[in-house]
Amino acid sequence: MKSQETMLCCLMLFLATECSHYRSKVRIKDGDKHQHPEGKLKTGTIQEKCRGPCLTASNCSQPCAQHFRGEIGFTCHQNKWQKSTETCTSLSVETFFKDFNSALRLSVAAASVPLYVLDFRAPEPLESVAQGIRRNCPVDYACIIDVVKSSEATSGNIAFIVELLRNISTDLSDNVTPEKMKSYSEVANHILDTAAISNWAFIPDKNTSSDFLQSMNLFARQLHIHEDSENIADELFIQTKGFHINNDTSEKKFNFSTSMNNMTEGIIGMIEIPRQELWKLPPNASQAISIAFPTLGAILREVHLPNVSLPRPVNGLVLSVILPERLKQVLLTFEKINKSQNARAQCVGWHSRKRRWDENVCETTLEIMNKVKCQCNYTGMVMSFSILMSPKSVDSKVLDYITCIGLSISIFSLILCLIIEAAVWSRVVVTEISYMRHVCIVNIAVSLLIANVWFIINSNFHKKAQDSNWCVALTFFSHLFYLSLFFWMFFKALLIVYGILVVFRRMMKSRMMAIGFAIGYGCPLVIASTTVAITVPEKGYMRPDACWLNWDNTKALLAFAIPALVIVAVNLVVVLVVAVNTQRPSIGSSKAQDLAIIMRISKNVAILTPLLGLTWGFGIATLIEGTSLIFHIIFALLNAFQGFFILLFGTIMDHKIRDALRMRMSSLKGRSRAVENASLSPTNGSKLMNR
């Protein structure tokens, strides 16, 4: 009997040693298969591409690599086979609990148990992972973590893990503890790795990324935190925090700093619950939970919408927040990933039902070069927020070069225009109309010259101190003189209409001067001063990133845009009136006469277009979303060189000014010759000899 027990113990020891040795071999083998020597993810399970002929829009499939189930789909594009889908997976429900069940069967053996009692048959297959977790690790879900971390992040495995997380969030969300949330986050962190991002694109189900985010938010909603302030999960690609709140709580903030990978610096994000929102809570304690995802923005896929170009790049963290139902508003701060000056931001929220970013639930309250503040509405359908790179910004150095060169030429041209006007003034201002015409040209040139100088100062000043009084002064004078430019153009248009319609009765010069200066400088001064008085107390006068009128908060920019666009529209009507008035065909006119009329109309339109500011009309096209870069270049060319056009069409092409210049030059040459002859006369020579 004793020898039988000894033999039984030896047999059990042998079996346990063999099974343990087998398990260690399996794990080493899996580690070699699924990981690099450095422990990083490896995602290269693509088999050899299709060997058949590649015809446009044709498809083929290849089996996955060894130890993987599924297939890889290829599509022919530009005569090359390109990977389109992948379902390769090494995971299954049984793989999560295989080793655990083997050890469990061996542990029931004891020296006093007869051999026939031991059951070495394979375990029955689990109906779901939820059933296996309840059986093997109901406290913290830790039994699935090692299997997930050792798996390769193929598209098939990613889809399997997302389905796993979805099942857990629906079937095991009755009592979610911080320990369970930590394990849940560890599993999610594996498929959010930067090395796995590219494989999300090959998952056949395009809603997988949206399902993942919805599962994370649903599971976090069931979380019950214990302590007042708690860091629940702190993984590399997912962070979870939570704390208790009530109606007596002061403003609460979630602060996150997480990196895109191990090498980059942390990207900052913050969620703030305003005090007025916390007043809505009952006296008993509630809880607030937030999750930060640094890489999810590159993974989320939106459903296709008409007139929207996808994908829209996310330029910050994706921040999820789970709040009590009474709270409807949150304040968020995002650090930009792309900190380029032209990378404008748009605050958005992810609509889980529409499966897309919704820009209507958020408003941008502040934007500087590297940071954006948003005010967003929180609902059951919109619990995740981020910032998109605005499609309205145009990142092209061509525009910078055009603006720089154009402004330099424009300033030089305007100075030359003023010098010419001063030289010929007495010869060209003969009548009241001609006098006021040149007064308009001079004031248009002066206004544009000063506005261009302020523009150059502003472009170099915004990097220093936007909150200072100097920035307010720069914005005010830029606004004032750009408005003066348009109002003097408007007055010039009124003079043209006055010259066409009123023939026999003329207004006095003094009255015309008073009206001109009242319109040209009085109206802009009233508009600019009113804008300052209304918006400065609210700190909404200037943009946060430049010394110019604000748009996001107070819409102060409308105080420039509306007058400018109205004047451009009125001046366009004036140009049409001039064109119609120029065309006076006679009965039986020849083709040569018709051609002369067309040339005269074209000349008048070419001269009046820059003088009346019609080139600013191209700015409307640049405001339309998705406008081609060519419209921005045309707008920059026409307006950066506006000073040159004023010199060309308003001064040089005026034949009266050219005649006056010739007479001026002739008189100067005559005087120089008279002086030269006087210096060479005999009388003058004898005086020199006497000296």
XYZ file of C-alpha atoms in Angstrom:
691
model
C 0.000 0.000 0.000
C 2.808 2.328 0.923
C 4.713 1.517 -2.277
C 1.523 2.170 -4.272
C 1.230 5.654 -2.716
C 4.900 6.287 -3.484
C 4.404 5.290 -7.117
C 1.331 7.514 -7.320
C 3.245 10.523 -5.963
C 6.086 9.951 -8.415
C 3.645 9.722 -11.270
C 1.961 12.983 -10.201
C 5.309 14.731 -9.839
C 6.348 13.546 -13.316
C 3.098 14.746 -14.876
C 3.261 18.127 -13.140
C 6.872 18.619 -14.216
C 6.097 17.702 -17.807
C 3.055 19.976 -17.956
C 4.979 22.835 -16.398
C 7.802 22.287 -18.879
C 5.296 22.215 -21.722
C 3.729 25.486 -20.584
C 7.113 27.202 -20.385
C 7.950 26.018 -23.892
C 4.659 27.330 -25.242
C 5.220 30.742 -23.677
C 8.764 31.015 -24.961
C 7.604 29.996 -28.393
C 4.757 32.532 -28.349
C 7.080 35.238 -27.168
C 9.480 34.514 -29.997
C 6.664 34.539 -32.468
C 4.848 37.663 -31.351
C 7.520 40.040 -30.115
C 10.786 41.587 -31.148
C 13.817 40.859 -28.997
C 13.403 44.362 -27.557
C 9.844 43.524 -26.511
C 8.175 45.839 -29.007
C 5.138 44.956 -31.096
C 5.667 43.270 -34.411
C 2.928 43.421 -37.008
C 4.443 41.765 -40.026
C 2.238 38.744 -40.754
C 1.598 39.594 -44.397
C 2.052 36.612 -46.651
C 3.235 36.677 -50.220
C 1.017 38.828 -52.469
C -1.249 37.450 -55.169
C 0.506 35.903 -58.141
C -2.250 36.291 -60.711
C -2.602 39.138 -63.225
C -3.350 42.512 -61.628
C -6.370 44.071 -63.335
C -7.957 47.335 -62.207
C -10.429 46.868 -59.312
C -9.786 43.098 -59.160
C -9.428 41.368 -55.785
C -7.687 38.309 -54.401
C -6.945 36.767 -51.026
C -4.102 34.855 -49.444
C -4.002 32.723 -46.297
C -2.392 34.139 -43.180
C 0.983 33.102 -41.829
C 1.429 29.913 -39.843
C -0.365 29.762 -36.471
C -2.882 32.399 -37.637
C -6.459 31.895 -38.798
C -8.116 34.080 -41.426
C -6.964 35.629 -44.691
C -5.437 38.761 -46.208
C -7.315 40.574 -48.962
C -5.612 42.457 -51.791
C -6.984 44.936 -54.340
C -5.370 45.823 -57.634
C -4.534 49.535 -57.752
C -2.358 51.139 -60.433
C -1.243 47.700 -61.653
C -0.025 46.673 -58.193
C -1.541 44.413 -55.554
C -2.165 46.416 -52.393
C -3.323 45.095 -49.056
C -6.953 46.065 -48.350
C -8.237 43.841 -45.524
C -6.883 41.406 -42.974
C -8.566 38.983 -40.559
C -5.476 37.147 -39.302
C -5.912 36.222 -35.651
C -4.117 33.918 -33.234
C -6.607 34.513 -30.427
C -9.688 32.518 -29.511
C -11.839 32.101 -26.443
C -9.975 28.910 -25.473
C -6.495 30.493 -25.626
C -7.281 32.830 -22.730
C -7.845 30.037 -20.189
C -5.933 27.049 -21.617
C -2.973 27.212 -19.209
C -5.169 28.134 -16.267
C -7.413 25.076 -16.721
C -4.420 22.730 -17.163
C -2.949 23.851 -13.861
C -6.365 23.604 -12.206
C -6.758 19.956 -13.249
C -3.341 19.033 -11.852
C -3.939 20.791 -8.577
C -6.820 18.469 -7.670
C -4.435 15.529 -7.508
C -3.223 14.467 -4.041
C -1.376 11.492 -2.620
C -4.533 10.133 -1.050
C -6.619 10.378 -4.228
C -6.878 7.234 -6.316
C -5.535 7.414 -9.821
C -8.872 6.700 -11.463
C -10.344 9.883 -9.933
C -8.059 12.184 -11.985
C -9.666 13.480 -15.180
C -7.185 14.475 -17.915
C -9.720 15.132 -20.625
C -9.711 18.507 -22.384
C -12.014 21.114 -20.770
C -15.302 21.906 -22.363
C -15.096 24.982 -24.649
C -16.238 28.225 -23.039
C -19.392 29.778 -24.427
C -17.981 33.305 -23.960
C -15.020 35.109 -22.478
C -17.330 36.574 -19.860
C -18.113 33.056 -18.618
C -14.393 32.242 -18.456
C -13.600 35.448 -16.545
C -16.376 34.714 -14.032
C -14.965 31.241 -13.535
C -11.247 32.055 -13.381
C -10.620 35.719 -12.376
C -13.840 37.486 -11.379
C -12.104 39.971 -9.049
C -9.783 41.859 -11.422
C -9.889 40.184 -14.899
C -6.134 39.644 -14.592
C -6.247 36.192 -16.199
C -6.654 37.625 -19.719
C -3.904 40.279 -19.604
C -0.854 38.091 -20.314
C -2.475 36.411 -23.305
C -3.447 39.774 -24.800
C -0.017 41.328 -24.247
C 1.768 38.355 -25.822
C -0.416 38.459 -28.951
C 0.696 40.187 -32.104
C -1.299 43.335 -32.938
C -2.587 42.117 -36.301
C -5.813 43.498 -37.690
C -7.610 40.287 -36.812
C -6.325 40.282 -33.241
C -7.249 43.970 -32.821
C -10.807 43.242 -33.968
C -10.950 40.233 -31.599
C -9.774 42.316 -28.623
C -12.273 45.082 -29.421
C -15.036 42.483 -29.446
C -13.657 41.110 -26.175
C -13.802 44.569 -24.567
C -17.310 45.093 -25.919
C -18.514 41.809 -24.402
C -16.945 42.682 -21.054
C -18.555 46.141 -21.044
C -22.012 44.647 -21.651
C -21.850 41.344 -19.702
C -19.517 42.175 -16.782
C -20.353 45.797 -15.994
C -22.559 45.141 -12.953
C -19.842 45.860 -10.352
C -16.858 47.637 -11.949
C -14.073 48.293 -9.440
C -10.858 50.297 -9.963
C -8.989 46.970 -10.174
C -11.208 45.818 -13.031
C -10.872 49.187 -14.775
C -7.085 48.944 -14.514
C -7.053 45.489 -16.159
C -9.534 46.689 -18.789
C -7.225 49.618 -19.578
C -4.182 47.351 -19.847
C -5.957 45.266 -22.478
C -7.008 48.400 -24.380
C -3.497 49.864 -24.153
C -2.126 46.923 -26.168
C -4.131 47.792 -29.298
C -3.585 51.570 -28.914
C 0.180 51.237 -29.308
C 1.669 53.412 -32.050
C 2.971 50.254 -33.742
C -0.614 48.983 -34.076
C -2.188 52.145 -35.508
C -1.614 51.256 -39.170
C -3.282 47.833 -38.753
C -6.608 49.359 -37.686
C -7.115 50.483 -41.289
C -7.260 46.867 -42.578
C -10.079 45.710 -40.283
C -13.065 44.881 -42.540
C -15.593 46.401 -40.121
C -15.007 50.167 -40.389
C -17.008 50.798 -37.196
C -14.523 48.917 -35.009
C -12.767 52.052 -33.726
C -16.086 53.700 -32.856
C -17.228 50.510 -31.086
C -13.992 50.512 -29.096
C -14.497 54.080 -27.842
C -18.129 53.400 -27.010
C -17.150 50.274 -25.035
C -14.531 52.238 -23.069
C -17.044 54.931 -22.151
C -19.771 52.409 -21.298
C -17.472 50.414 -19.009
C -16.149 53.575 -17.315
C -19.736 54.741 -16.702
C -20.258 51.693 -14.441
C -17.059 52.329 -12.462
C -17.402 52.946 -8.708
C -14.421 54.748 -7.227
C -13.484 54.485 -3.567
C -11.221 57.382 -2.703
C -11.812 61.101 -3.139
C -9.216 61.473 -5.887
C -7.925 58.468 -7.710
C -5.527 57.657 -10.543
C -7.153 54.481 -11.752
C -5.041 53.591 -14.796
C -1.768 55.093 -15.969
C -0.761 53.228 -19.116
C 1.355 54.655 -21.923
C -1.581 55.074 -24.316
C -4.512 55.402 -21.925
C -4.970 57.221 -18.629
C -8.036 57.048 -16.385
C -8.816 59.326 -13.431
C -11.814 59.934 -11.208
C -12.991 61.710 -8.069
C -16.134 62.457 -6.063
C -18.095 65.683 -6.574
C -21.196 67.354 -5.118
C -22.902 70.766 -5.149
C -20.424 72.148 -2.594
C -17.377 71.146 -4.617
C -15.247 73.932 -6.038
C -14.205 73.826 -9.687
C -12.739 70.407 -10.522
C -10.042 69.712 -13.090
C -8.609 66.594 -14.692
C -5.005 67.168 -15.768
C -3.378 64.768 -18.229
C 0.091 64.590 -19.721
C 0.660 61.624 -21.986
C 3.080 60.983 -24.842
C 2.491 59.656 -28.333
C 5.351 57.203 -27.815
C 8.290 56.648 -25.482
C 10.489 59.210 -27.253
C 8.236 62.300 -27.471
C 7.376 64.767 -24.737
C 3.984 64.620 -23.082
C 0.932 66.135 -24.764
C -1.142 68.046 -22.223
C -4.907 67.971 -21.860
C -7.269 69.255 -19.173
C -10.971 68.865 -18.382
C -12.638 71.411 -16.113
C -16.131 71.261 -14.617
C -17.365 74.847 -14.081
C -18.634 75.890 -10.664
C -22.056 76.831 -12.023
C -22.445 73.289 -13.361
C -21.548 71.720 -9.996
C -24.353 73.729 -8.350
C -26.817 71.536 -10.248
C -25.741 68.422 -8.305
C -27.613 67.063 -5.259
C -25.965 67.191 -1.807
C -25.074 63.501 -1.872
C -21.796 62.622 -3.556
C -21.571 61.894 -7.253
C -18.499 60.986 -9.284
C -16.673 62.256 -12.357
C -14.414 60.045 -14.470
C -12.200 60.935 -17.415
C -10.045 58.992 -19.871
C -7.248 60.375 -22.044
C -6.188 58.708 -25.329
C -3.081 60.114 -27.096
C -3.271 57.843 -30.166
C -7.015 57.242 -30.582
C -7.395 60.330 -32.759
C -5.336 58.646 -35.484
C -7.496 55.503 -35.226
C -11.094 56.763 -35.132
C -12.786 56.526 -38.518
C -15.749 58.719 -39.390
C -18.642 57.700 -41.574
C -18.613 59.336 -44.993
C -20.509 62.598 -45.316
C -21.203 64.649 -48.460
C -19.017 67.747 -48.903
C -16.623 66.600 -46.164
C -13.147 65.402 -47.062
C -12.019 62.495 -44.862
C -10.024 61.790 -42.860
C -10.051 64.982 -40.823
C -6.793 65.015 -38.829
C -7.055 65.121 -35.022
C -4.502 67.505 -33.505
C -4.689 66.706 -29.774
C -5.646 64.151 -27.159
C -9.037 62.477 -27.262
C -10.591 63.162 -23.851
C -13.611 61.200 -22.629
C -15.576 62.375 -19.621
C -18.320 60.576 -17.685
C -20.429 62.928 -15.570
C -23.782 62.842 -13.725
C -26.762 63.418 -16.009
C -27.484 66.889 -14.597
C -24.162 68.292 -15.817
C -24.337 69.519 -19.411
C -21.192 71.559 -20.011
C -17.432 71.087 -19.668
C -14.378 73.212 -20.421
C -11.445 71.510 -22.122
C -7.879 72.575 -22.846
C -5.859 70.822 -25.539
C -2.213 71.130 -26.449
C -1.694 70.973 -30.197
C 0.349 68.091 -31.580
C 1.114 70.103 -34.717
C 2.131 73.517 -33.361
C 2.541 75.189 -36.742
C 1.303 78.788 -36.832
C -1.091 77.911 -39.670
C -2.490 74.811 -37.922
C -5.779 76.390 -36.815
C -7.986 74.267 -34.553
C -11.645 73.315 -34.450
C -13.176 71.986 -31.219
C -15.332 68.895 -31.751
C -17.133 66.104 -29.913
C -17.511 62.485 -31.013
C -21.160 61.581 -31.648
C -21.403 57.864 -30.878
C -24.646 57.349 -32.798
C -23.606 59.307 -35.908
C -20.060 57.880 -35.637
C -18.375 61.154 -36.568
C -16.923 64.350 -35.120
C -19.607 66.955 -34.461
C -18.426 70.584 -34.520
C -21.813 71.909 -33.356
C -21.429 70.684 -29.765
C -18.259 72.706 -29.063
C -17.102 76.295 -29.311
C -13.515 77.526 -29.412
C -13.002 80.109 -26.641
C -9.240 80.628 -26.961
C -6.565 79.627 -29.451
C -2.890 80.443 -29.380
C 0.008 78.847 -31.201
C 0.233 75.665 -29.068
C -2.968 75.584 -26.993
C -6.736 75.568 -27.564
C -9.561 76.035 -25.066
C -13.016 74.655 -25.824
C -16.458 74.894 -24.273
C -18.459 71.765 -25.060
C -21.927 70.398 -24.367
C -21.934 66.988 -22.675
C -24.678 64.474 -23.520
C -25.151 60.735 -23.439
C -24.291 60.595 -27.148
C -21.298 62.961 -26.942
C -18.842 62.051 -24.181
C -15.495 62.287 -26.028
C -13.868 65.472 -27.277
C -10.806 66.637 -29.199
C -9.593 69.244 -31.703
C -9.338 68.920 -35.472
C -6.969 70.778 -37.757
C -9.233 73.385 -39.299
C -9.648 72.958 -43.087
C -9.806 76.757 -43.454
C -6.107 77.299 -42.778
C -3.745 77.323 -45.731
C -0.218 76.214 -44.950
C 1.854 77.477 -47.865
C 5.095 79.442 -47.840
C 4.149 80.743 -51.287
C 1.601 83.053 -49.647
C 4.218 84.350 -47.211
C 6.640 85.154 -50.048
C 3.912 86.841 -52.103
C 2.816 88.962 -49.130
C 6.366 89.975 -48.200
C 7.428 90.924 -51.740
C 4.069 92.494 -52.602
C 3.976 94.713 -49.507
C 7.534 95.936 -50.156
C 6.685 96.897 -53.755
C 3.347 98.327 -52.654
C 4.899 100.622 -50.018
C 7.515 101.873 -52.483
C 4.819 102.449 -55.136
C 2.605 104.405 -52.736
C 5.475 106.680 -51.694
C 6.278 107.272 -55.371
C 2.599 107.980 -56.070
C 2.499 110.649 -53.340
C 5.706 112.242 -54.670
C 4.261 112.431 -58.211
C 0.981 113.873 -56.937
C 2.874 116.566 -55.013
C 4.998 117.394 -58.088
C 2.061 117.872 -60.483
C -0.631 119.037 -58.042
C -0.889 122.639 -59.238
C -1.180 121.557 -62.888
C -3.864 118.858 -62.565
C -6.332 120.227 -59.972
C -8.116 122.651 -62.294
C -11.826 121.889 -61.705
C -13.713 120.842 -58.553
C -14.135 117.274 -59.824
C -10.447 116.884 -60.747
C -9.456 118.424 -57.431
C -11.573 115.938 -55.429
C -10.439 113.089 -57.663
C -6.810 113.681 -56.743
C -7.739 114.273 -53.098
C -9.281 110.780 -53.147
C -6.197 109.206 -54.755
C -3.881 110.889 -52.233
C -5.959 109.777 -49.239
C -6.377 106.260 -50.625
C -2.589 106.053 -50.991
C -1.981 107.492 -47.504
C -4.514 105.143 -45.859
C -3.135 102.060 -47.608
C 0.465 103.083 -46.884
C -0.193 103.509 -43.151
C -2.285 100.309 -43.027
C 0.528 98.331 -44.678
C 3.039 99.714 -42.178
C 0.770 98.698 -39.276
C 0.364 95.253 -40.851
C 4.136 94.734 -40.888
C 4.424 95.882 -37.267
C 1.565 93.576 -36.234
C 3.095 90.538 -37.912
C 6.265 90.971 -35.839
C 4.530 92.001 -32.627
C 2.107 89.132 -32.029
C 4.806 86.777 -30.762
C 5.693 89.000 -27.797
C 2.792 90.284 -25.707
C -0.738 90.187 -27.076
C -2.310 91.248 -23.778
C -0.528 94.618 -23.581
C -2.028 98.015 -24.375
C 0.373 98.269 -27.322
C -1.438 95.395 -28.997
C -4.772 97.163 -28.456
C -3.328 100.302 -30.088
C -1.928 98.326 -33.031
C -5.261 96.616 -33.612
C -7.168 99.896 -33.381
C -5.005 101.790 -35.876
C -4.876 98.846 -38.295
C -8.664 98.640 -38.160
C -9.016 102.430 -38.553
C -6.787 102.856 -41.600
C -8.016 99.757 -43.442
C -11.542 101.101 -42.987
C -10.358 104.548 -44.162
C -9.011 102.906 -47.305
C -12.413 101.426 -48.115
C -14.409 104.544 -47.254
C -12.192 106.760 -49.436
C -12.717 104.232 -52.247
C -16.441 104.511 -51.566
C -16.268 108.314 -51.761
C -14.381 108.071 -55.056
C -17.204 105.882 -56.411
C -19.721 108.515 -55.308
C -17.708 111.157 -57.185
C -17.822 109.043 -60.350
C -21.606 108.710 -60.088
C -21.857 112.439 -59.328
C -19.810 113.272 -62.451
C -22.032 111.074 -64.648
C -25.441 112.105 -63.339
C -24.911 115.778 -62.429
C -23.738 117.780 -65.433
C -24.923 121.367 -65.125
C -24.941 121.941 -61.371
C -21.709 121.572 -59.398
C -21.144 121.446 -55.651
C -18.739 123.840 -53.948
C -15.229 122.573 -53.323
C -15.376 123.243 -49.572
C -18.598 121.255 -49.206
C -17.189 118.351 -51.197
C -14.045 118.370 -49.010
C -16.142 118.304 -45.844
C -18.230 115.371 -47.109
C -15.115 113.537 -48.281
C -13.275 113.764 -44.956
C -16.427 112.967 -42.994
C -16.882 109.768 -45.008
C -13.185 108.903 -45.407
C -12.079 109.375 -41.788
C -15.196 110.143 -39.738
C -17.102 106.916 -40.409
C -14.038 104.658 -39.822
C -13.252 106.492 -36.575
C -16.805 105.973 -35.284
C -16.795 102.254 -36.201
C -13.301 101.574 -34.793
C -13.965 103.488 -31.552
C -17.314 101.770 -30.986
C -15.710 98.354 -31.531
C -13.031 99.099 -28.934
C -15.528 100.438 -26.398
C -17.789 97.382 -26.664
C -15.288 94.515 -26.876
C -12.263 95.585 -24.774
C -14.096 95.333 -21.392
C -15.054 91.752 -22.297
C -11.469 90.998 -23.385
C -12.802 90.059 -26.795
C -11.277 92.799 -28.939
C -8.152 91.012 -30.199
C -7.329 87.554 -31.411
C -5.320 85.483 -28.914
C -2.523 84.806 -31.403
C -2.234 88.184 -33.178
C -2.943 91.893 -32.819
C -6.068 91.888 -34.957
C -9.827 91.802 -34.470
C -11.269 88.796 -32.642
C -13.672 86.381 -34.316
C -14.206 83.371 -32.063
C -15.586 85.131 -28.983
C -17.144 88.519 -29.850
C -17.140 88.484 -33.670
C -15.398 91.889 -33.576
C -14.018 91.159 -37.044
C -17.495 91.865 -38.430
C -16.831 95.550 -37.711
C -14.336 95.399 -40.574
C -15.779 92.677 -42.802
C -19.326 94.048 -43.127
C -18.384 97.645 -44.137
C -15.665 96.378 -46.483
C -17.900 93.877 -48.275
C -20.794 96.356 -48.547
C -18.477 98.983 -50.073
C -17.036 96.420 -52.513
C -20.588 95.502 -53.597
C -21.584 99.175 -54.080
C -18.400 99.950 -55.992
C -19.014 96.955 -58.248
C -22.396 98.481 -59.183
C -20.620 101.778 -59.944
C -18.193 100.011 -62.283
C -21.136 98.431 -64.098
C -22.784 101.860 -64.433
C -19.575 103.279 -65.919
C -19.326 100.356 -68.345
C -22.919 100.844 -69.508
C -22.465 104.610 -69.784
C -19.313 104.154 -71.864
C -21.117 101.959 -74.405
C -23.002 104.415 -76.620
C -23.173 102.798 -80.050
C -24.469 104.854 -82.954
C -26.691 103.625 -85.758
C -24.686 101.822 -88.377
C -21.496 101.712 -86.281
C -18.637 99.759 -87.755
C -16.745 96.863 -86.207
C -13.802 99.168 -85.579
C -16.021 101.473 -83.561
C -17.453 98.524 -81.606
C -13.923 97.323 -80.881
C -12.944 100.803 -79.692
C -15.916 100.825 -77.336
C -14.938 97.425 -75.932
C -11.361 98.604 -75.426
C -12.583 101.765 -73.680
C -14.836 99.754 -71.365
C -12.012 97.313 -70.560
C -9.661 100.191 -69.790
C -12.171 101.849 -67.458
C -12.844 98.581 -65.612
C -9.091 97.872 -65.285
C -8.470 101.348 -63.881
C -11.423 101.338 -61.482
C -10.991 97.782 -60.133
C -7.955 98.488 -57.873
C -8.979 102.087 -57.162
C -12.397 100.987 -55.885
C -11.102 97.920 -53.999
C -12.884 95.293 -56.077
C -9.880 92.963 -55.718
C -10.948 92.415 -52.104
C -13.961 90.548 -53.435
C -11.720 87.525 -53.993
C -11.490 87.269 -50.199
C -14.988 85.808 -50.152
C -13.776 82.751 -52.088
C -10.999 82.144 -49.524
C -13.582 81.871 -46.721
C -15.344 78.915 -48.350
C -14.319 75.558 -46.877
C -12.080 73.490 -49.128
C -11.200 76.400 -51.438
C -8.281 75.642 -53.737
C -4.896 77.177 -52.953
C -5.001 79.049 -56.279
C -7.757 81.367 -54.944
C -5.617 82.207 -51.906
C -2.666 82.975 -54.196
C -4.803 85.206 -56.464
C -6.180 87.071 -53.434
C -2.668 87.557 -52.000
C -1.300 88.774 -55.350
C -4.073 91.287 -56.006
C -4.081 92.824 -52.532
C -0.380 92.680 -51.664
C 0.345 94.573 -54.910
C -2.586 96.982 -54.547
C -0.244 99.932 -53.952
C 1.509 99.176 -57.234
C -1.839 99.002 -59.045
C -2.850 102.389 -57.599
C 0.404 103.897 -58.883
C -0.051 102.292 -62.299
C -3.782 102.842 -62.955
C -4.413 105.893 -60.796
C -1.301 107.934 -61.622
C 0.875 106.718 -64.480
C -1.995 105.843 -66.852
C -3.627 109.266 -66.350
C -2.623 111.252 -69.478
C -3.081 114.583 -67.659
C -0.546 113.534 -65.017
C 1.836 112.326 -67.717
C 1.519 115.683 -69.570
C 2.065 117.574 -66.318
C 5.149 115.479 -65.594
C 6.562 116.240 -69.060
C 5.986 119.955 -68.550
C 7.535 119.713 -65.089
C 10.576 117.919 -66.457
C 10.862 120.409 -69.347
C 10.755 123.380 -66.978
C 13.378 121.762 -64.771
C 15.615 121.156 -67.805
C 15.057 124.757 -68.950
C 16.083 126.099 -65.566
C 19.169 123.908 -65.422
C 20.211 125.087 -68.880
C 19.635 128.745 -67.944
C 21.776 128.308 -64.850
C 24.449 126.575 -66.878
C 24.446 129.348 -69.559
C 24.571 132.040 -66.918
C 27.571 130.418 -65.298
C 29.400 130.350 -68.677
C 28.594 133.975 -69.782
C 31.564 136.482 -70.348
C 30.276 138.861 -67.702
C 30.274 136.141 -65.107
C 33.762 135.080 -66.233
C 35.222 138.607 -65.878
C 33.810 138.817 -62.373
C 35.593 135.610 -61.499
C 38.891 136.938 -62.897
C 38.549 140.173 -60.917
C 38.123 138.124 -57.766
